[in-house]
mmCIF file of C-alpha atoms in Angstrom:
data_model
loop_
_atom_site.group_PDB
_atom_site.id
_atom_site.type_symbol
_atom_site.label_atom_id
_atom_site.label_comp_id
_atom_site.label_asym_id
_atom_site.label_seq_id
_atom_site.Cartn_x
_atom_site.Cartn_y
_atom_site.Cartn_z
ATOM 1 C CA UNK L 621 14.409 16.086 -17.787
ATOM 2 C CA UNK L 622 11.532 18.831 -17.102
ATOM 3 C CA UNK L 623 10.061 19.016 -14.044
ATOM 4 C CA UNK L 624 7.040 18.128 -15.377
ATOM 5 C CA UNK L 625 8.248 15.395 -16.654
ATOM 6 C CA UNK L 626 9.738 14.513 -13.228
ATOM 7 C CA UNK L 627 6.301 15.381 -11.860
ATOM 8 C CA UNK L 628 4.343 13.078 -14.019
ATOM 9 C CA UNK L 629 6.345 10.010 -13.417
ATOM 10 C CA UNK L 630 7.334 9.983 -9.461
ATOM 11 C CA UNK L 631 3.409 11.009 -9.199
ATOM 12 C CA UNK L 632 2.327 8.218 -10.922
ATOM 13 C CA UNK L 633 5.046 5.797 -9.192
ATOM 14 C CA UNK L 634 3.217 7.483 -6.102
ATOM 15 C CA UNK L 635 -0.051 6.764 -6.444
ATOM 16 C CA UNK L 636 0.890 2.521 -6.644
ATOM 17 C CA UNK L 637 3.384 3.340 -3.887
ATOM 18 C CA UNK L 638 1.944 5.263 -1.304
ATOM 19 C CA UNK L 639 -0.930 2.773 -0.541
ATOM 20 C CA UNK L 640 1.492 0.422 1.546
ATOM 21 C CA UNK L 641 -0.092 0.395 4.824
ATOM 22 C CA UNK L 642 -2.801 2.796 4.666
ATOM 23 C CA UNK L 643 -4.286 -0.952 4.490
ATOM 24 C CA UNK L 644 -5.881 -1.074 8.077
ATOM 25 C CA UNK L 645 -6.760 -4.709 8.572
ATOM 26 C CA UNK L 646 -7.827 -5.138 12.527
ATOM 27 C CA UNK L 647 -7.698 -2.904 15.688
ATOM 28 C CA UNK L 648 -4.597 -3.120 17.281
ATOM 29 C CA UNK L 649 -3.204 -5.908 18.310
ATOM 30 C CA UNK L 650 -0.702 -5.403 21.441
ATOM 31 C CA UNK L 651 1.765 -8.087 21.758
ATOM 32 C CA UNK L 652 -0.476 -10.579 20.203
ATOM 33 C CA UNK L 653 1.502 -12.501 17.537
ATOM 34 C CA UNK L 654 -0.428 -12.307 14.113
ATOM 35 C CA UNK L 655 1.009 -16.459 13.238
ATOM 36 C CA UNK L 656 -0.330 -18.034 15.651
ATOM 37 C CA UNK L 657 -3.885 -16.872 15.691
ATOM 38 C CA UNK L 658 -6.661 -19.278 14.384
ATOM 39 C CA UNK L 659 -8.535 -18.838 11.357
ATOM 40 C CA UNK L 660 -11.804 -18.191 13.520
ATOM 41 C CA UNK L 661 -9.269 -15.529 15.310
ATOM 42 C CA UNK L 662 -8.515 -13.896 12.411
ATOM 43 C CA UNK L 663 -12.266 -13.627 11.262
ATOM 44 C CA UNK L 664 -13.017 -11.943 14.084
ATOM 45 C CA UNK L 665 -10.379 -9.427 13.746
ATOM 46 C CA UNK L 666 -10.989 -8.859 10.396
ATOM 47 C CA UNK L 667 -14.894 -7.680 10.608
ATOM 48 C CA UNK L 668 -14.246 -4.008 9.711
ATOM 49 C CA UNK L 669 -14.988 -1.753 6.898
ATOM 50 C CA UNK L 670 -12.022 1.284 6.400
ATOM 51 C CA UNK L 671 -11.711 4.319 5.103
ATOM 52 C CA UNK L 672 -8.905 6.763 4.326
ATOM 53 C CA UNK L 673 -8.207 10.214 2.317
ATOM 54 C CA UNK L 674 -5.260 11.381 1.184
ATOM 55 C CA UNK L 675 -4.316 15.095 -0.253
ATOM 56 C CA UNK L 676 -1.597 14.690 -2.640
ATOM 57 C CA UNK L 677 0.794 17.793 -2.679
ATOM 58 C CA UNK L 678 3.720 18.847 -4.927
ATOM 59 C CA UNK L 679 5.866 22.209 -4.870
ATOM 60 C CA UNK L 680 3.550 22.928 -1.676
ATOM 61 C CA UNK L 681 0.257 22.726 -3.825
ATOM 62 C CA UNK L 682 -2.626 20.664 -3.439
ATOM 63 C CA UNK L 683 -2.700 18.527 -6.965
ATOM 64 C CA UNK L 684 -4.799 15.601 -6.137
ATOM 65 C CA UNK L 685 -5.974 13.310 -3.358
ATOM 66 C CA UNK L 686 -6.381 8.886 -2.613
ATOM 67 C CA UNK L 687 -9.296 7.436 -1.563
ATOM 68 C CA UNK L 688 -9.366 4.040 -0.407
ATOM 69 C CA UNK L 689 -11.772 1.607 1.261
ATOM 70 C CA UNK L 690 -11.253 -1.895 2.757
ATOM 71 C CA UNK L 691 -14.341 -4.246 3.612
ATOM 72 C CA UNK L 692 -13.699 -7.974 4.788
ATOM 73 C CA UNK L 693 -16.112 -10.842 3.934
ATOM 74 C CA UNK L 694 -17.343 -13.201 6.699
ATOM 75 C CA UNK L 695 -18.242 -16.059 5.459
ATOM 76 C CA UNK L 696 -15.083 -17.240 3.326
ATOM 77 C CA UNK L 697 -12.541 -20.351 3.716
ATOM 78 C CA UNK L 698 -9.587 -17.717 4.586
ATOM 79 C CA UNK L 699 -9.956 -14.185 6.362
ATOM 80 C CA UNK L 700 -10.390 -12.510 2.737
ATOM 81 C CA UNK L 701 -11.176 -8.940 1.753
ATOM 82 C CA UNK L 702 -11.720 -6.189 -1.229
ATOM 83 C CA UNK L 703 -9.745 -3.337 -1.232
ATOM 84 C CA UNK L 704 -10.501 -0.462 -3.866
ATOM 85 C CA UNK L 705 -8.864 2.676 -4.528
ATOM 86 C CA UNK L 706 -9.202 5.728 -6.311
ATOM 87 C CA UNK L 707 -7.363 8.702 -7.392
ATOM 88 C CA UNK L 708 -7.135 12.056 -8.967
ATOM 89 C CA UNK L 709 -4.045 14.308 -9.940
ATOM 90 C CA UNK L 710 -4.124 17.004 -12.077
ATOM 91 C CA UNK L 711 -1.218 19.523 -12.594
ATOM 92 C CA UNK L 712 -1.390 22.167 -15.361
ATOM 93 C CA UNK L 713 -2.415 20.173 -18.146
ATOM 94 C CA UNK L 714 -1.275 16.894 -16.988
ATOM 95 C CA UNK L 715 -4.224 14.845 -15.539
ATOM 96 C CA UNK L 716 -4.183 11.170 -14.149
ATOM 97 C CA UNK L 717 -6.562 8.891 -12.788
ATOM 98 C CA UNK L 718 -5.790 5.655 -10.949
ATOM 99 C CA UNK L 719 -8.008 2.897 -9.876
ATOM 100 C CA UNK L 720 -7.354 -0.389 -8.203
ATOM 101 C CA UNK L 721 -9.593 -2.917 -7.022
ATOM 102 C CA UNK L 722 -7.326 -5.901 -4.938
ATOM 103 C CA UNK L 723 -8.510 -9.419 -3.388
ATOM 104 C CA UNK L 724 -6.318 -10.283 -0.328
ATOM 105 C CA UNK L 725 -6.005 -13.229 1.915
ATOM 106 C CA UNK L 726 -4.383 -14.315 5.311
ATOM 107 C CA UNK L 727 -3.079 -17.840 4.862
ATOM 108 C CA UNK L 728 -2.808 -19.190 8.674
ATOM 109 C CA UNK L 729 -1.073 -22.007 7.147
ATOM 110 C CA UNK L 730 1.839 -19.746 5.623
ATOM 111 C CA UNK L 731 1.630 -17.474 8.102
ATOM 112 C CA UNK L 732 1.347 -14.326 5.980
ATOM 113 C CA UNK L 733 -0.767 -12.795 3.648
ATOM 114 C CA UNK L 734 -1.700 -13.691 -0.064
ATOM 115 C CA UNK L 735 -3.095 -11.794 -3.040
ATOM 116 C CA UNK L 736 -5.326 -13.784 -5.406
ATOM 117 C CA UNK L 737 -5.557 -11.298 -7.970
ATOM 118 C CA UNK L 738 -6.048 -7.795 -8.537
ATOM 119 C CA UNK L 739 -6.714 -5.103 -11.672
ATOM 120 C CA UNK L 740 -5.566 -1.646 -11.992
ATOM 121 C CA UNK L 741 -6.616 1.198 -14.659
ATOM 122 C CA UNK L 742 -4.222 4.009 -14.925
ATOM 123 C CA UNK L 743 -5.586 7.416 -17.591
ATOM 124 C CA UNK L 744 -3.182 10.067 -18.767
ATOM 125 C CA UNK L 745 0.193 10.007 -19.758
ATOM 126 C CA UNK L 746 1.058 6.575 -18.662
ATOM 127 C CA UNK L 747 -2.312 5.178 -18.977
ATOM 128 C CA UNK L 748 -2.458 1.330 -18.961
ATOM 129 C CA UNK L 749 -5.334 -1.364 -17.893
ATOM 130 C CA UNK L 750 -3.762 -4.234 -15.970
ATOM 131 C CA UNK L 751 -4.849 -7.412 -14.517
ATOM 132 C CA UNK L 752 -3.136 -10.403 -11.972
ATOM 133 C CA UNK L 753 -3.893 -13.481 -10.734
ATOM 134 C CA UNK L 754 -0.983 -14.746 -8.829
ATOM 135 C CA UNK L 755 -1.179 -18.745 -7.700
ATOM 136 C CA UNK L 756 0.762 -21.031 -5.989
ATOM 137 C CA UNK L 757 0.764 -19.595 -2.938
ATOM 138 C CA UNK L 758 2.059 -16.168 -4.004
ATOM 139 C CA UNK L 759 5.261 -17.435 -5.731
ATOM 140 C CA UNK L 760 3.578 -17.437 -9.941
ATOM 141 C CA UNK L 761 1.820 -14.764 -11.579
ATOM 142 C CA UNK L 762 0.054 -14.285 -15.399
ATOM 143 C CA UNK L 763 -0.493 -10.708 -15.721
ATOM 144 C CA UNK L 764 -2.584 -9.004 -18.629
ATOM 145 C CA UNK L 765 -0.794 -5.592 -19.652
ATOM 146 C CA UNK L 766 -3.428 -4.102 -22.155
ATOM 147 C CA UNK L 767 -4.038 -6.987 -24.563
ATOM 148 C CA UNK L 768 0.170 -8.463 -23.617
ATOM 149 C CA UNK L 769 0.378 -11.490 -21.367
ATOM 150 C CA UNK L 770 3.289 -12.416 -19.258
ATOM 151 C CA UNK L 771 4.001 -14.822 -16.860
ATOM 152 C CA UNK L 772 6.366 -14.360 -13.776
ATOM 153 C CA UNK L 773 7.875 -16.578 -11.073
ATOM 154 C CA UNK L 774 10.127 -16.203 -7.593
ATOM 155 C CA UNK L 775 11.268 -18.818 -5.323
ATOM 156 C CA UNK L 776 11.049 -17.031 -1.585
ATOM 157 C CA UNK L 777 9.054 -14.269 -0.897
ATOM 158 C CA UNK L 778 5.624 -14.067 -2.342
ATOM 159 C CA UNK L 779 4.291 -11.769 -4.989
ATOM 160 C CA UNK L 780 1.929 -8.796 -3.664
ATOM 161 C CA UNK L 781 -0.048 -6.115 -5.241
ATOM 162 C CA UNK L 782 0.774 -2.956 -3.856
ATOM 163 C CA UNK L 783 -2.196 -2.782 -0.954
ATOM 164 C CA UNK L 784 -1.582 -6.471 0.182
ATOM 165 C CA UNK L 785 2.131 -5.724 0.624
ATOM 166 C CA UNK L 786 0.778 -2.359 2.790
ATOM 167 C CA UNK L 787 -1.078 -4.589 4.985
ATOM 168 C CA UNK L 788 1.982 -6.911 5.239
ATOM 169 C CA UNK L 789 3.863 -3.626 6.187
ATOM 170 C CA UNK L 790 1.636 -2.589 9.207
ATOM 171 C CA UNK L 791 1.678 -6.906 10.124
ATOM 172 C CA UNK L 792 5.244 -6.581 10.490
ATOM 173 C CA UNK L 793 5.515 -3.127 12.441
ATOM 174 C CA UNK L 794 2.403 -4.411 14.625
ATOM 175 C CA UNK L 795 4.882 -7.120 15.483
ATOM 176 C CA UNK L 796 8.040 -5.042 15.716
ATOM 177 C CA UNK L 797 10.015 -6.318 13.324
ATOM 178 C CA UNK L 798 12.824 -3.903 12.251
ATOM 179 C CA UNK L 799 13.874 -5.336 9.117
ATOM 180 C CA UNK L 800 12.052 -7.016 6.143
ATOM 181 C CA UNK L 801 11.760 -7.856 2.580
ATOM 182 C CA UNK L 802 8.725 -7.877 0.105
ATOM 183 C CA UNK L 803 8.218 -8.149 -3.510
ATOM 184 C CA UNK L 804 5.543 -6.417 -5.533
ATOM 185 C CA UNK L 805 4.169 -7.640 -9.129
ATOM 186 C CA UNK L 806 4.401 -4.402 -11.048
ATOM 187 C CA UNK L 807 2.894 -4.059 -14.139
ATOM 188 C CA UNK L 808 6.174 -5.284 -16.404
ATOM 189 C CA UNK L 809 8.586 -6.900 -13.699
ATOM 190 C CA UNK L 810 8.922 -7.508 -10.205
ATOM 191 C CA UNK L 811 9.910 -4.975 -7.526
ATOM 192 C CA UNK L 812 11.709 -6.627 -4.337
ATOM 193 C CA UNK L 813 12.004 -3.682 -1.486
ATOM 194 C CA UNK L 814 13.751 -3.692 1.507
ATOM 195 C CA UNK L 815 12.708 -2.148 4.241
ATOM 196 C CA UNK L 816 14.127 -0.536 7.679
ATOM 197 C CA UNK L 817 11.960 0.723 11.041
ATOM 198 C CA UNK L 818 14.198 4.136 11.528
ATOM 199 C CA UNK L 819 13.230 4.791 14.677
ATOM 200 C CA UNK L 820 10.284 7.569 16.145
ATOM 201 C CA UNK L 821 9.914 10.966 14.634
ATOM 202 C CA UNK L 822 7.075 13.630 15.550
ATOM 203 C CA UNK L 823 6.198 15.059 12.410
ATOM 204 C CA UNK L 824 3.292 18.437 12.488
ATOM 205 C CA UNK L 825 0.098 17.075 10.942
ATOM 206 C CA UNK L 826 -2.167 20.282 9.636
ATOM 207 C CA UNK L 827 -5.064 18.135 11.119
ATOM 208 C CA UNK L 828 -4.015 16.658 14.138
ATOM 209 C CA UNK L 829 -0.987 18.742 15.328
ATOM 210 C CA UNK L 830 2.122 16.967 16.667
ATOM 211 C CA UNK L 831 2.331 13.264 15.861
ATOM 212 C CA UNK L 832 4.722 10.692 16.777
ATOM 213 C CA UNK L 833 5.182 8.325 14.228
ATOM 214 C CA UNK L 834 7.276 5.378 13.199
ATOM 215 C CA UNK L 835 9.762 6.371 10.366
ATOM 216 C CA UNK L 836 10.401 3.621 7.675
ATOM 217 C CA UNK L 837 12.699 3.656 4.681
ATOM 218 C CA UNK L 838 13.540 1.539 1.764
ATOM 219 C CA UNK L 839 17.192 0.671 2.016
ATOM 220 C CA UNK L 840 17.783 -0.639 -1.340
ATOM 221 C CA UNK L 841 16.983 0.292 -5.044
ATOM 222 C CA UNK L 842 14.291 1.965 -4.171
ATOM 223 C CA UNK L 843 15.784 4.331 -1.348
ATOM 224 C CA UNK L 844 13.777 7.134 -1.850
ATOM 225 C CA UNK L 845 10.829 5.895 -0.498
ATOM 226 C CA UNK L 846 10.293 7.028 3.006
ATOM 227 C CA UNK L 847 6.552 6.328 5.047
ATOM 228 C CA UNK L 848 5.467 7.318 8.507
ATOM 229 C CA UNK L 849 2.732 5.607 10.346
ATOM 230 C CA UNK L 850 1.034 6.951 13.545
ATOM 231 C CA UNK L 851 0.719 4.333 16.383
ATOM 232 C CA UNK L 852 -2.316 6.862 17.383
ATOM 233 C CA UNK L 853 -4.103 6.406 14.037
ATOM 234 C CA UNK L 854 -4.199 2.678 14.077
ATOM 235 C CA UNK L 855 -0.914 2.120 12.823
ATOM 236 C CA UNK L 856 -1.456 3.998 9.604
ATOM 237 C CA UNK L 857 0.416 5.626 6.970
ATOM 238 C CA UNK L 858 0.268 9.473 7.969
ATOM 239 C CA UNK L 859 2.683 10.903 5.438
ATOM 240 C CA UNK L 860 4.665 9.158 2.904
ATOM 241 C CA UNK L 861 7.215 10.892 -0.026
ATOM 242 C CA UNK L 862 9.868 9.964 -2.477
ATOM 243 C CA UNK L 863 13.114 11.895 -0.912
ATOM 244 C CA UNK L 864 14.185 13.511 -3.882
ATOM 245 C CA UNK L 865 14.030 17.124 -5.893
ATOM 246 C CA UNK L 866 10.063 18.135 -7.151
ATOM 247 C CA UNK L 867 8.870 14.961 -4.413
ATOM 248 C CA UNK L 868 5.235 14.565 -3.890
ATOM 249 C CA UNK L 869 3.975 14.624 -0.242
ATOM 250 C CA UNK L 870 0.966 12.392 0.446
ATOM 251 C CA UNK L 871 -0.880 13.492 3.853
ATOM 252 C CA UNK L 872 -3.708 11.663 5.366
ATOM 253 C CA UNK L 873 -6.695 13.831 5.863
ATOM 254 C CA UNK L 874 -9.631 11.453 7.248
ATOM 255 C CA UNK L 875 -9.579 8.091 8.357
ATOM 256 C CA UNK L 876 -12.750 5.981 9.779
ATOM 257 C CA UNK L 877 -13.369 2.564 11.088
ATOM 258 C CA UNK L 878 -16.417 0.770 11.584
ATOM 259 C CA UNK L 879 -16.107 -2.870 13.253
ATOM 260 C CA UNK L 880 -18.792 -4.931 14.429
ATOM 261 C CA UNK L 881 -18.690 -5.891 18.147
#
């Protein structure tokens, strides 16, 4: 295997993977618990609009960069919001665009979050146009893979794109839970991850200097995967890479929040 052809693939398995809690969903929270807050609660947490860049680097070169944006709606049944993404990587002659546009929910009733549905575009080498709507309550799905439709079903944990399962991420660090498990409706099967809080690191930001952040890894099948999130930053994803040879690091460059009082 080339390195390009390394490249190509663990960048595109970045750009659905490094999204998992750059998914700001409220200020922070302190020791409030998330399940038992009200509906009316949650609504007024959720009144922000977010934004976040990420440069995407590989073999120490800038190749590419994430842009994402999270607005909540007010007047819905359940605390509900859009999330859209875009991205850009372009390495010699290998170029790749990704877009996402996600509908998540809090369900006080299940006390975590849902995803409705969600489509994703992907140009280049592994260019595909995708679309989900996952039902009873997370645990069915009928995806659209070009013009193929399959149908998918789990009995425990509930099926997430991959920015509803980042703000289920940041949930569970916000309420320091060391260990947990999430699935994620890929485009042809269903990815369960486990997940491990490794403890505090300070990591050297280009931006903002030295920055302590909470180190998680993926203790499973997908064990590459490591993500840091700054406390300072809102609970955030800061940096985020697949631990192995030719990697791509993912750095966040800006981040804004604008929440009505």
């Amino acid at each position: 295997m080339t390195g390009l052809t390394i490249f190509s693939k663990k960048t595109l398995k970045m750009l659905t993977l490094l999204s998992w809690c750059i998914l700001a969903f409220m200020p922070k929270l302190a020791a409030v618990e998330m399940n038992e807050l009200t509906t009316a609660e949650l609504n007024g947490l959720h009144q922000c609009e977010k934004n976040f860049e990420y440069d995407i680097y590989f073999l120490g070169s800038n190749v590419g960069y994430l842009q994402r944006t999270i607005k909540w709606h007010k007047n819905t049944a359940l605390p509900e919001a859009i999330v859209t993404s875009f991205s850009e990587v372009s390495y010699l002659w290998l170029d790749s665009t990704y877009q996402q546009k996600t509908t998540m929910q809090y369900s006080p009733l299940y006390k975590h979050f849902l995803t409705p549905g969600f489509s994703q575009k992907i140009t280049g080498l592994k260019k595909r146009d995708m679309h989900a709507v996952i039902a009873d309550n997370g645990l069915k799905s009928r995806v659209t893979l070009d013009t193929e439709i399959s149908h998918y079903k789990v009995d425990h944990y509930p099926l997430y794109d991959i920015d509803t399962l980042g703000t289920q991420i940041r949930l569970n660090l916000l309420q320091g839970i060391q260990r947990f498990t999430l699935s994620r409706q890929a485009s042809s099967r269903i990815d369960t991850y486990h997940f491990e809080v490794a403890g505090f690191e300070v990591i050297e930001h280009k931006k903002w200097g030295k920055l302590t952040t909470i180190k998680v890894i993926e203790v499973g099948e997908h064990e590459s995967i490591v993500l840091w999130f700054s406390a300072n930053h809102d609970h955030q994803l800061v940096k985020a890479e697949l631990d192995m040879m030719f990697s791509p690091l993912v750095w966040l460059t800006n981040f804004s929040m604008q929440c009505e009082p």
